[in-house]
mmCIF file of N, CA and C in Angstrom:
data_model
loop_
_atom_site.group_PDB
_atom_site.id
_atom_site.type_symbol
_atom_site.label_atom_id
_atom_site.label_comp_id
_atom_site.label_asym_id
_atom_site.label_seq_id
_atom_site.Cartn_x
_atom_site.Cartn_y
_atom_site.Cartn_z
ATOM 1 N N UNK P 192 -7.729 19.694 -5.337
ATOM 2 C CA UNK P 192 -6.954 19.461 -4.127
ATOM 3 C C UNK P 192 -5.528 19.927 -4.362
ATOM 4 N N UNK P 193 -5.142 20.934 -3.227
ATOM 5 C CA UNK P 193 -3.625 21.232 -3.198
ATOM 6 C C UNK P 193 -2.949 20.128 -3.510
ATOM 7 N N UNK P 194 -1.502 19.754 -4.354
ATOM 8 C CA UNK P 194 -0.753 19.085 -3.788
ATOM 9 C C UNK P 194 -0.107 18.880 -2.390
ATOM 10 N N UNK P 195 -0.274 19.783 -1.756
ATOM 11 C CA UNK P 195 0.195 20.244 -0.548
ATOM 12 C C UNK P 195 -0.757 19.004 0.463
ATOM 13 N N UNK P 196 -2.016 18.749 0.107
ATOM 14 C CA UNK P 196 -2.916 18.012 1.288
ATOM 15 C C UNK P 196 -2.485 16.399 0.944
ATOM 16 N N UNK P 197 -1.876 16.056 -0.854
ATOM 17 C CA UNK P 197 -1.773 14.502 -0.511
ATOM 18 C C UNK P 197 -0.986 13.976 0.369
ATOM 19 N N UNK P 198 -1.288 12.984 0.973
ATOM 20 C CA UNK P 198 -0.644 11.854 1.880
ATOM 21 C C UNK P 198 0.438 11.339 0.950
ATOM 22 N N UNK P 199 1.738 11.594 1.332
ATOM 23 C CA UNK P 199 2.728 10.946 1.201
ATOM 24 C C UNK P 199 2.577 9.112 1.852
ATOM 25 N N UNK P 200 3.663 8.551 0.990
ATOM 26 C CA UNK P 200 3.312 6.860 1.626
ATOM 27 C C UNK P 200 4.050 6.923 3.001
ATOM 28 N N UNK P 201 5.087 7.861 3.354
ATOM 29 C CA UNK P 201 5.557 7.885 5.013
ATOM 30 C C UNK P 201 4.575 8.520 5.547
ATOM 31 N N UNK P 202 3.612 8.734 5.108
ATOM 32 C CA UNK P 202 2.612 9.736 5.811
ATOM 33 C C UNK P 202 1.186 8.799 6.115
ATOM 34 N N UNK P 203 1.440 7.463 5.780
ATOM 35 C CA UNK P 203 0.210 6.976 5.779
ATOM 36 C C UNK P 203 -0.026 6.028 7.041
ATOM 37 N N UNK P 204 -1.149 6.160 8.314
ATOM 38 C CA UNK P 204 -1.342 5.769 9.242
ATOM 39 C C UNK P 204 -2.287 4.718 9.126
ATOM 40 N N UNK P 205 -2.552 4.011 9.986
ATOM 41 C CA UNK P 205 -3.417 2.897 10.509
ATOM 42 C C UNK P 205 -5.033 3.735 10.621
ATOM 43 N N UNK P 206 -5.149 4.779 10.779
ATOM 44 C CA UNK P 206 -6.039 6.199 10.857
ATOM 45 C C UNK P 206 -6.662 6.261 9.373
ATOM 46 N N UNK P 207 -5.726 6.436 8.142
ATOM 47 C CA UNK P 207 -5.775 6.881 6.547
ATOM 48 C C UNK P 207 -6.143 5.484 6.352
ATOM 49 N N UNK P 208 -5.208 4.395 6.813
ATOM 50 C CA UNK P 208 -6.071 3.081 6.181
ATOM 51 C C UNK P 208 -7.426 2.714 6.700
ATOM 52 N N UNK P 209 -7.965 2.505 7.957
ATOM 53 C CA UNK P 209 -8.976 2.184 8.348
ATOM 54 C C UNK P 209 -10.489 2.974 7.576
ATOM 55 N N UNK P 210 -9.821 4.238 7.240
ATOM 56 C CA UNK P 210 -11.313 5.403 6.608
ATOM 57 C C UNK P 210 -10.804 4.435 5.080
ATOM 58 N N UNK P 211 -10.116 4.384 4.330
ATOM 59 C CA UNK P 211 -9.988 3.603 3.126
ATOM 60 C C UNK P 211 -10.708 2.584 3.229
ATOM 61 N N UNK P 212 -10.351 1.713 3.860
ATOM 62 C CA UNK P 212 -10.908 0.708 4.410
ATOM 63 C C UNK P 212 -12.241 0.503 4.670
ATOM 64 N N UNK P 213 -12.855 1.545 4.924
ATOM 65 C CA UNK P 213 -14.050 2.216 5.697
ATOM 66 C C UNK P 213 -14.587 1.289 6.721
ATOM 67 N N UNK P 214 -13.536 1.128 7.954
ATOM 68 C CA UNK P 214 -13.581 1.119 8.902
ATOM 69 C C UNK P 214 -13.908 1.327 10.221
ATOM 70 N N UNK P 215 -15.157 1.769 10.749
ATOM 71 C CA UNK P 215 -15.288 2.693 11.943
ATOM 72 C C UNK P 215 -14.998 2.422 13.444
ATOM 73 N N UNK P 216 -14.212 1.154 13.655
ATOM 74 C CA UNK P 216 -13.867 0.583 14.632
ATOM 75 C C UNK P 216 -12.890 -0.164 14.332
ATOM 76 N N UNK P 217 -11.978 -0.392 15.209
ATOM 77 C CA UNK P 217 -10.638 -1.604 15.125
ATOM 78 C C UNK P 217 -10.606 -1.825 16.649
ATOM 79 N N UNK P 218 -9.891 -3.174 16.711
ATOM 80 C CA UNK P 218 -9.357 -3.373 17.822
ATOM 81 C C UNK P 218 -8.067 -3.539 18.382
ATOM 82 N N UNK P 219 -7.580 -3.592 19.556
ATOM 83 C CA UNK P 219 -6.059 -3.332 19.573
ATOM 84 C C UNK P 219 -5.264 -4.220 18.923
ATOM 85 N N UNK P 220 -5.899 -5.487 18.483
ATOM 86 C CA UNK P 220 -5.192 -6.667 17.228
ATOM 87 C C UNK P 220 -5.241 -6.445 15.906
ATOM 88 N N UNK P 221 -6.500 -5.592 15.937
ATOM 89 C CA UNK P 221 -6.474 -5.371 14.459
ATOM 90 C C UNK P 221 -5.765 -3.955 14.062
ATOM 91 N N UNK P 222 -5.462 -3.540 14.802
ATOM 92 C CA UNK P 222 -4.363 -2.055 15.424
ATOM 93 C C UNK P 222 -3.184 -2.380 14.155
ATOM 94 N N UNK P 223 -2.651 -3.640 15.456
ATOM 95 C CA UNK P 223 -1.230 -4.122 15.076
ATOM 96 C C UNK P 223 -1.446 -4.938 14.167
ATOM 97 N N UNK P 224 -2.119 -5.766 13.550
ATOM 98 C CA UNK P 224 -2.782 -5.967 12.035
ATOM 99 C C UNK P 224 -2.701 -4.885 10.830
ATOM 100 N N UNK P 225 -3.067 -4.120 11.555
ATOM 101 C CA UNK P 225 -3.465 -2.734 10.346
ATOM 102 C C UNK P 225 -1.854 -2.509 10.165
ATOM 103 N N UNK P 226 -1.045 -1.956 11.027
ATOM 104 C CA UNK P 226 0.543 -1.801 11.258
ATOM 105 C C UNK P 226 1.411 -2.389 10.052
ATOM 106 N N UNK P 227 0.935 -3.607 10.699
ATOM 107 C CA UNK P 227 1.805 -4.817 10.228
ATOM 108 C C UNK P 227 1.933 -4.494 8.482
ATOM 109 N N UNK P 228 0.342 -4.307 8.241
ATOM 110 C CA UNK P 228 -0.285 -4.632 6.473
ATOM 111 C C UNK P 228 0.531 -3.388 6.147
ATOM 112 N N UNK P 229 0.510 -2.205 6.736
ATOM 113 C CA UNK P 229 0.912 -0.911 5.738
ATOM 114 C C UNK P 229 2.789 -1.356 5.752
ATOM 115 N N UNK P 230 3.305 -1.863 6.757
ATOM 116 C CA UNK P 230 4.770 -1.967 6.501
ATOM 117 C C UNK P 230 4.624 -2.802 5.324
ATOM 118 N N UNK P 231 4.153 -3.988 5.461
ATOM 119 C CA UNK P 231 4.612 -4.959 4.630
ATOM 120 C C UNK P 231 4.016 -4.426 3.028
ATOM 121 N N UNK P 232 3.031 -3.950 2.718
ATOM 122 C CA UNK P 232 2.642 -3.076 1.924
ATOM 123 C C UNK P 232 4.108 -2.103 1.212
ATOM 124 N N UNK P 233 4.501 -1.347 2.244
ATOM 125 C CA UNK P 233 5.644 -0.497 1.849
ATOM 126 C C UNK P 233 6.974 -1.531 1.442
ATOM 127 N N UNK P 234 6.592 -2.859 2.291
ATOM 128 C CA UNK P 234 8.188 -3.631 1.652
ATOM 129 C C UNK P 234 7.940 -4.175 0.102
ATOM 130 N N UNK P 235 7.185 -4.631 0.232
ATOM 131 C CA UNK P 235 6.423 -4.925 -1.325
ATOM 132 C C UNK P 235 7.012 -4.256 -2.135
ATOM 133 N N UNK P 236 6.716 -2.502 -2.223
ATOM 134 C CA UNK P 236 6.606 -1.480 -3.403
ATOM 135 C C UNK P 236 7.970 -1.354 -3.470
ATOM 136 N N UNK P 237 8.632 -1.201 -2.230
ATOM 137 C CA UNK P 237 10.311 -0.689 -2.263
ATOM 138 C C UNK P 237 10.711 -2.356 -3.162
ATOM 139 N N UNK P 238 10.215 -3.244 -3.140
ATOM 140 C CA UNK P 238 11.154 -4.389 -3.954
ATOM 141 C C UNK P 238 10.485 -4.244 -5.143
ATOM 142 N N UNK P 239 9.311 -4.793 -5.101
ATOM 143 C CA UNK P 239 8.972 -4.180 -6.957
ATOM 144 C C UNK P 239 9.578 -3.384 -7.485
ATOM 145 N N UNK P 240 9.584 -2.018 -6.745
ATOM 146 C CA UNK P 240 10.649 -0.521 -7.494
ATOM 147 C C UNK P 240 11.998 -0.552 -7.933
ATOM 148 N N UNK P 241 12.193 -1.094 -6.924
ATOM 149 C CA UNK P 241 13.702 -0.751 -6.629
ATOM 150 C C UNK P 241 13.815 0.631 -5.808
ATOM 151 N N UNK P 242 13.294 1.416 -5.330
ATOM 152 C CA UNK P 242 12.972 2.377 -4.835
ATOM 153 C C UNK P 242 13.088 2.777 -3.964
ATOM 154 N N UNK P 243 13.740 3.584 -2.815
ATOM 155 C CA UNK P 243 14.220 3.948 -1.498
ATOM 156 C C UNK P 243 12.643 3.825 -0.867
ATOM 157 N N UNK P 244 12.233 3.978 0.753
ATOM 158 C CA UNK P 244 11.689 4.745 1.120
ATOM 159 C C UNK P 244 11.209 6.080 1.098
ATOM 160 N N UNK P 245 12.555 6.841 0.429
ATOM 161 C CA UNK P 245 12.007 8.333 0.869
ATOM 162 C C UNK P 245 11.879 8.812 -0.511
ATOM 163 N N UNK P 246 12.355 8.052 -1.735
ATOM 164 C CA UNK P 246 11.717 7.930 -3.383
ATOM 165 C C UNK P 246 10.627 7.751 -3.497
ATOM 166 N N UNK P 247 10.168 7.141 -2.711
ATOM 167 C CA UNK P 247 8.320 6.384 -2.430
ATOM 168 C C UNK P 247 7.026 7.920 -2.211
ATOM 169 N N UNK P 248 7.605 8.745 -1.291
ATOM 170 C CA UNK P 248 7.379 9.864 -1.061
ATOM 171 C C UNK P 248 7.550 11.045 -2.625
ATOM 172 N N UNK P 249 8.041 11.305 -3.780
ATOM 173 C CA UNK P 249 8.038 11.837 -4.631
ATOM 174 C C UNK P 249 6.548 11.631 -5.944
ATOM 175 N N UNK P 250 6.237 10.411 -5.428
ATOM 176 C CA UNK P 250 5.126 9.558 -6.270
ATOM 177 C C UNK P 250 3.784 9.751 -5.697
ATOM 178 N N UNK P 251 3.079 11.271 -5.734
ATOM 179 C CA UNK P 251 1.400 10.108 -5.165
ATOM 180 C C UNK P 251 0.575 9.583 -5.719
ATOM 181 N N UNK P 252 0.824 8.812 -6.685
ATOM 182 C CA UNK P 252 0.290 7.795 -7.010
ATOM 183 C C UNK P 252 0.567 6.227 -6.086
ATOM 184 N N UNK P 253 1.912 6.507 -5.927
ATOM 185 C CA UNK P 253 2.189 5.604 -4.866
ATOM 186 C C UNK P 253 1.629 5.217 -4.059
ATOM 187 N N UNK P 254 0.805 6.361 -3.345
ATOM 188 C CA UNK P 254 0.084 6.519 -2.053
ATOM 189 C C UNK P 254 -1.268 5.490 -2.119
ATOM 190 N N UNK P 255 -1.486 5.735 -3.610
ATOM 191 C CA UNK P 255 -3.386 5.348 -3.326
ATOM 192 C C UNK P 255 -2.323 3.395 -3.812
ATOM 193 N N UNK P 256 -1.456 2.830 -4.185
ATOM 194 C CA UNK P 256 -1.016 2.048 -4.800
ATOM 195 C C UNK P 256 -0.835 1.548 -3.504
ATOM 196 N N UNK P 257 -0.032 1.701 -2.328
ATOM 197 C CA UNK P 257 -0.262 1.591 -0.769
ATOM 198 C C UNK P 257 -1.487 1.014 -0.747
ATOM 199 N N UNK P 258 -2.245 1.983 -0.354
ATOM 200 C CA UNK P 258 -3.381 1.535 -0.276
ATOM 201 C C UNK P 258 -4.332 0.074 -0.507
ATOM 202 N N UNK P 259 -4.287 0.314 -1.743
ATOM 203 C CA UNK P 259 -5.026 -0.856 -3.118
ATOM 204 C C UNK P 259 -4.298 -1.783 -2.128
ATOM 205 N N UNK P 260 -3.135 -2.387 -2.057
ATOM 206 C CA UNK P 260 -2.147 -3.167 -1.454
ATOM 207 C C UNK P 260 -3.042 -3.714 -0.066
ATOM 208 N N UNK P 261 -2.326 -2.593 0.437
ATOM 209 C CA UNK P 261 -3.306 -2.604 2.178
ATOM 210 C C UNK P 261 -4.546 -3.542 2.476
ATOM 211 N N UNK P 262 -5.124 -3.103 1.466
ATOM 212 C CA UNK P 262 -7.081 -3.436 1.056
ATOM 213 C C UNK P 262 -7.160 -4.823 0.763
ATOM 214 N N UNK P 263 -6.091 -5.437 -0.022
ATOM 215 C CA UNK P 263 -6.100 -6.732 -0.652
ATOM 216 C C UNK P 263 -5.377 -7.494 0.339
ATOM 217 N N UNK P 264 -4.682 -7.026 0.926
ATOM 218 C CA UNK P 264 -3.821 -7.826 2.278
ATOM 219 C C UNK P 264 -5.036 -8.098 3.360
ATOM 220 N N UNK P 265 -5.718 -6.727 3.731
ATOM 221 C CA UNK P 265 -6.773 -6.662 4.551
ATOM 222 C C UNK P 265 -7.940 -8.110 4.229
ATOM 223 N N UNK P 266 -8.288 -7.821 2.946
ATOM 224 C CA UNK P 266 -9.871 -8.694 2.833
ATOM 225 C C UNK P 266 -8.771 -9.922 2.636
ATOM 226 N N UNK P 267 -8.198 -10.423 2.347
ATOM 227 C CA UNK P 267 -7.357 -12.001 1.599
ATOM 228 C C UNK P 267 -7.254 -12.217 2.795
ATOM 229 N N UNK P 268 -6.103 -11.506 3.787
ATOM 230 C CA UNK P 268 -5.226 -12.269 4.944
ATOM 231 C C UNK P 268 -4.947 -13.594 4.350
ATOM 232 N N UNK P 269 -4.426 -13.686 3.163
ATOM 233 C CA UNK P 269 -3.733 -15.113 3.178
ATOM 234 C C UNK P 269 -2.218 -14.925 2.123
ATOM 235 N N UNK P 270 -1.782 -16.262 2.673
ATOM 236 C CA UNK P 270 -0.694 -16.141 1.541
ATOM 237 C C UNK P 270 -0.161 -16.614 0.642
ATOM 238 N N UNK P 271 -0.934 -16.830 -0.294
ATOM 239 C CA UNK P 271 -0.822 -17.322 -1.265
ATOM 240 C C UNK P 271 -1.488 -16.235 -1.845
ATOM 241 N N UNK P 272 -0.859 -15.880 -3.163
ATOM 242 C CA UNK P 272 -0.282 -15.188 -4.694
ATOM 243 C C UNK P 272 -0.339 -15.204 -5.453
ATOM 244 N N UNK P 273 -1.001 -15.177 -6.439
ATOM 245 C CA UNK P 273 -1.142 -15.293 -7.862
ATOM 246 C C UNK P 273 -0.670 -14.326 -9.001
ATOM 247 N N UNK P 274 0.542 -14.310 -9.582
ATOM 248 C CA UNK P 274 0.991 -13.358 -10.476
ATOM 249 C C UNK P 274 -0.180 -12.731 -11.515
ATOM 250 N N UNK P 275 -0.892 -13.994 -11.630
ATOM 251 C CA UNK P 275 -2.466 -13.106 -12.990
ATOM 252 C C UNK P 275 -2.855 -12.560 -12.038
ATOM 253 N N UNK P 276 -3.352 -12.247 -10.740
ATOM 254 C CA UNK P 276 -4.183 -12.165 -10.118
ATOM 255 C C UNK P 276 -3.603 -10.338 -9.594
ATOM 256 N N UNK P 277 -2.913 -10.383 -10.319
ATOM 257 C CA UNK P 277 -2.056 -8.890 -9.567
ATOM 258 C C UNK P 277 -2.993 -7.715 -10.171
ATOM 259 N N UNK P 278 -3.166 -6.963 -9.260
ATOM 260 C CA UNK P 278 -4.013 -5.645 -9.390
ATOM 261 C C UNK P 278 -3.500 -4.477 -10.720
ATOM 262 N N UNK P 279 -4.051 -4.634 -11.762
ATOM 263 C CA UNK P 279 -3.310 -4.073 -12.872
ATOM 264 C C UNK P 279 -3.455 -2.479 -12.584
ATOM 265 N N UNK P 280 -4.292 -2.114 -12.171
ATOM 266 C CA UNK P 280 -3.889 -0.531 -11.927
ATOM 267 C C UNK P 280 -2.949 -0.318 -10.862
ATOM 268 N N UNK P 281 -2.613 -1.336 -10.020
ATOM 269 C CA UNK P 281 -1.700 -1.279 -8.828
ATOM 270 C C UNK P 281 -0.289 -1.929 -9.620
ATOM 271 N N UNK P 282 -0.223 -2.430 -10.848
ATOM 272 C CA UNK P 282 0.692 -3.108 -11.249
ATOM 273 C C UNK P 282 1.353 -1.684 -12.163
ATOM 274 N N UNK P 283 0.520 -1.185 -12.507
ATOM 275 C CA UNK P 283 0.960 0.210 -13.590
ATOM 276 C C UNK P 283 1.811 1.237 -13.123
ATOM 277 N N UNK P 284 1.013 1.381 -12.132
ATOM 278 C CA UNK P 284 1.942 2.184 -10.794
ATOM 279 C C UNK P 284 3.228 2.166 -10.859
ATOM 280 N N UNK P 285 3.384 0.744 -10.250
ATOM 281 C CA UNK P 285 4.123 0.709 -9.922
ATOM 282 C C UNK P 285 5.620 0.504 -10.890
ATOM 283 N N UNK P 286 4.783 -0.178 -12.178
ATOM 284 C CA UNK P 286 5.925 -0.434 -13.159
ATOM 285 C C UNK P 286 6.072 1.093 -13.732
ATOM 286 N N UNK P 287 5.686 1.959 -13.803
ATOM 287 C CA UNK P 287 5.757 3.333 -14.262
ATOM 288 C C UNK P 287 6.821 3.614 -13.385
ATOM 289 N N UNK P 288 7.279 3.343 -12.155
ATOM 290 C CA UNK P 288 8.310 3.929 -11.312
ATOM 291 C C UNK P 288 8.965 3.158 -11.053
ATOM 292 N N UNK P 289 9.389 1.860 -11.823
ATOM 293 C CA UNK P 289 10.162 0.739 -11.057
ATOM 294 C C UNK P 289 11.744 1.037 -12.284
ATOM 295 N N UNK P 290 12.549 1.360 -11.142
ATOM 296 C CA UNK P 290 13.940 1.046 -11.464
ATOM 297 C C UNK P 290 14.857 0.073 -11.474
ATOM 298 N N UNK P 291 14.153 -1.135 -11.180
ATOM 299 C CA UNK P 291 14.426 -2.462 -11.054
ATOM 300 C C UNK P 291 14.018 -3.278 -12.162
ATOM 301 N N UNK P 292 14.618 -2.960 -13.710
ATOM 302 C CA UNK P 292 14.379 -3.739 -14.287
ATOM 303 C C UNK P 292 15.539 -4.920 -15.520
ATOM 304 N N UNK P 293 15.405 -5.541 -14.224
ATOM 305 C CA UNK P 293 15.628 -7.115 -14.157
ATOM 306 C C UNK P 293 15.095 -7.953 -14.477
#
């Protein structure tokens, strides 16, 4: 695959999550559900990182790390957290690019 075809994380729609997802239907709640998960998804990574928005975009690894995120927000819908419980290939990611270390 070109680099040219990956999905950047500003590039990632409610469309890219639902086929991840493997999705073949949503509804207009689960629309703005889906919405909701990829922002809050992206607020997540930008605080873990330390990382701009448009820094987020230089990484695609980032992208599928989105994702993983998305997926676990999706099936949980809850909120409650567990630090062991954190996705270690989604944790690698992200500590590989985190400039936030505090």
């Amino acid at each position: 695959m070109a680099l040219s075809n990956i999905i950047k994380v500003s590039e990632v729609t409610v469309s890219n999550l639902g086929d991840f997802l493997r999705l073949s239907e949503y509804s207009q709640s689960e629309q703005v559900l889906l919405e909701t998960i990829i922002a809050s998804g992206k607020a997540y990574i930008t605080t873990f990182t330390g990382l701009t928005t448009e820094q987020l975009d230089l990484y695609p690894d980032i992208t599928l790390a989105l994702l993983v995120i998305c997926q676990d927000l999706w099936d949980n819908r809850s909120y409650y957290v567990e630090s062991n419980n954190v996705n270690k290939v989604v944790e690698g990611i992200l500590s590989s690019h985190s400039v936030n270390l505090l």
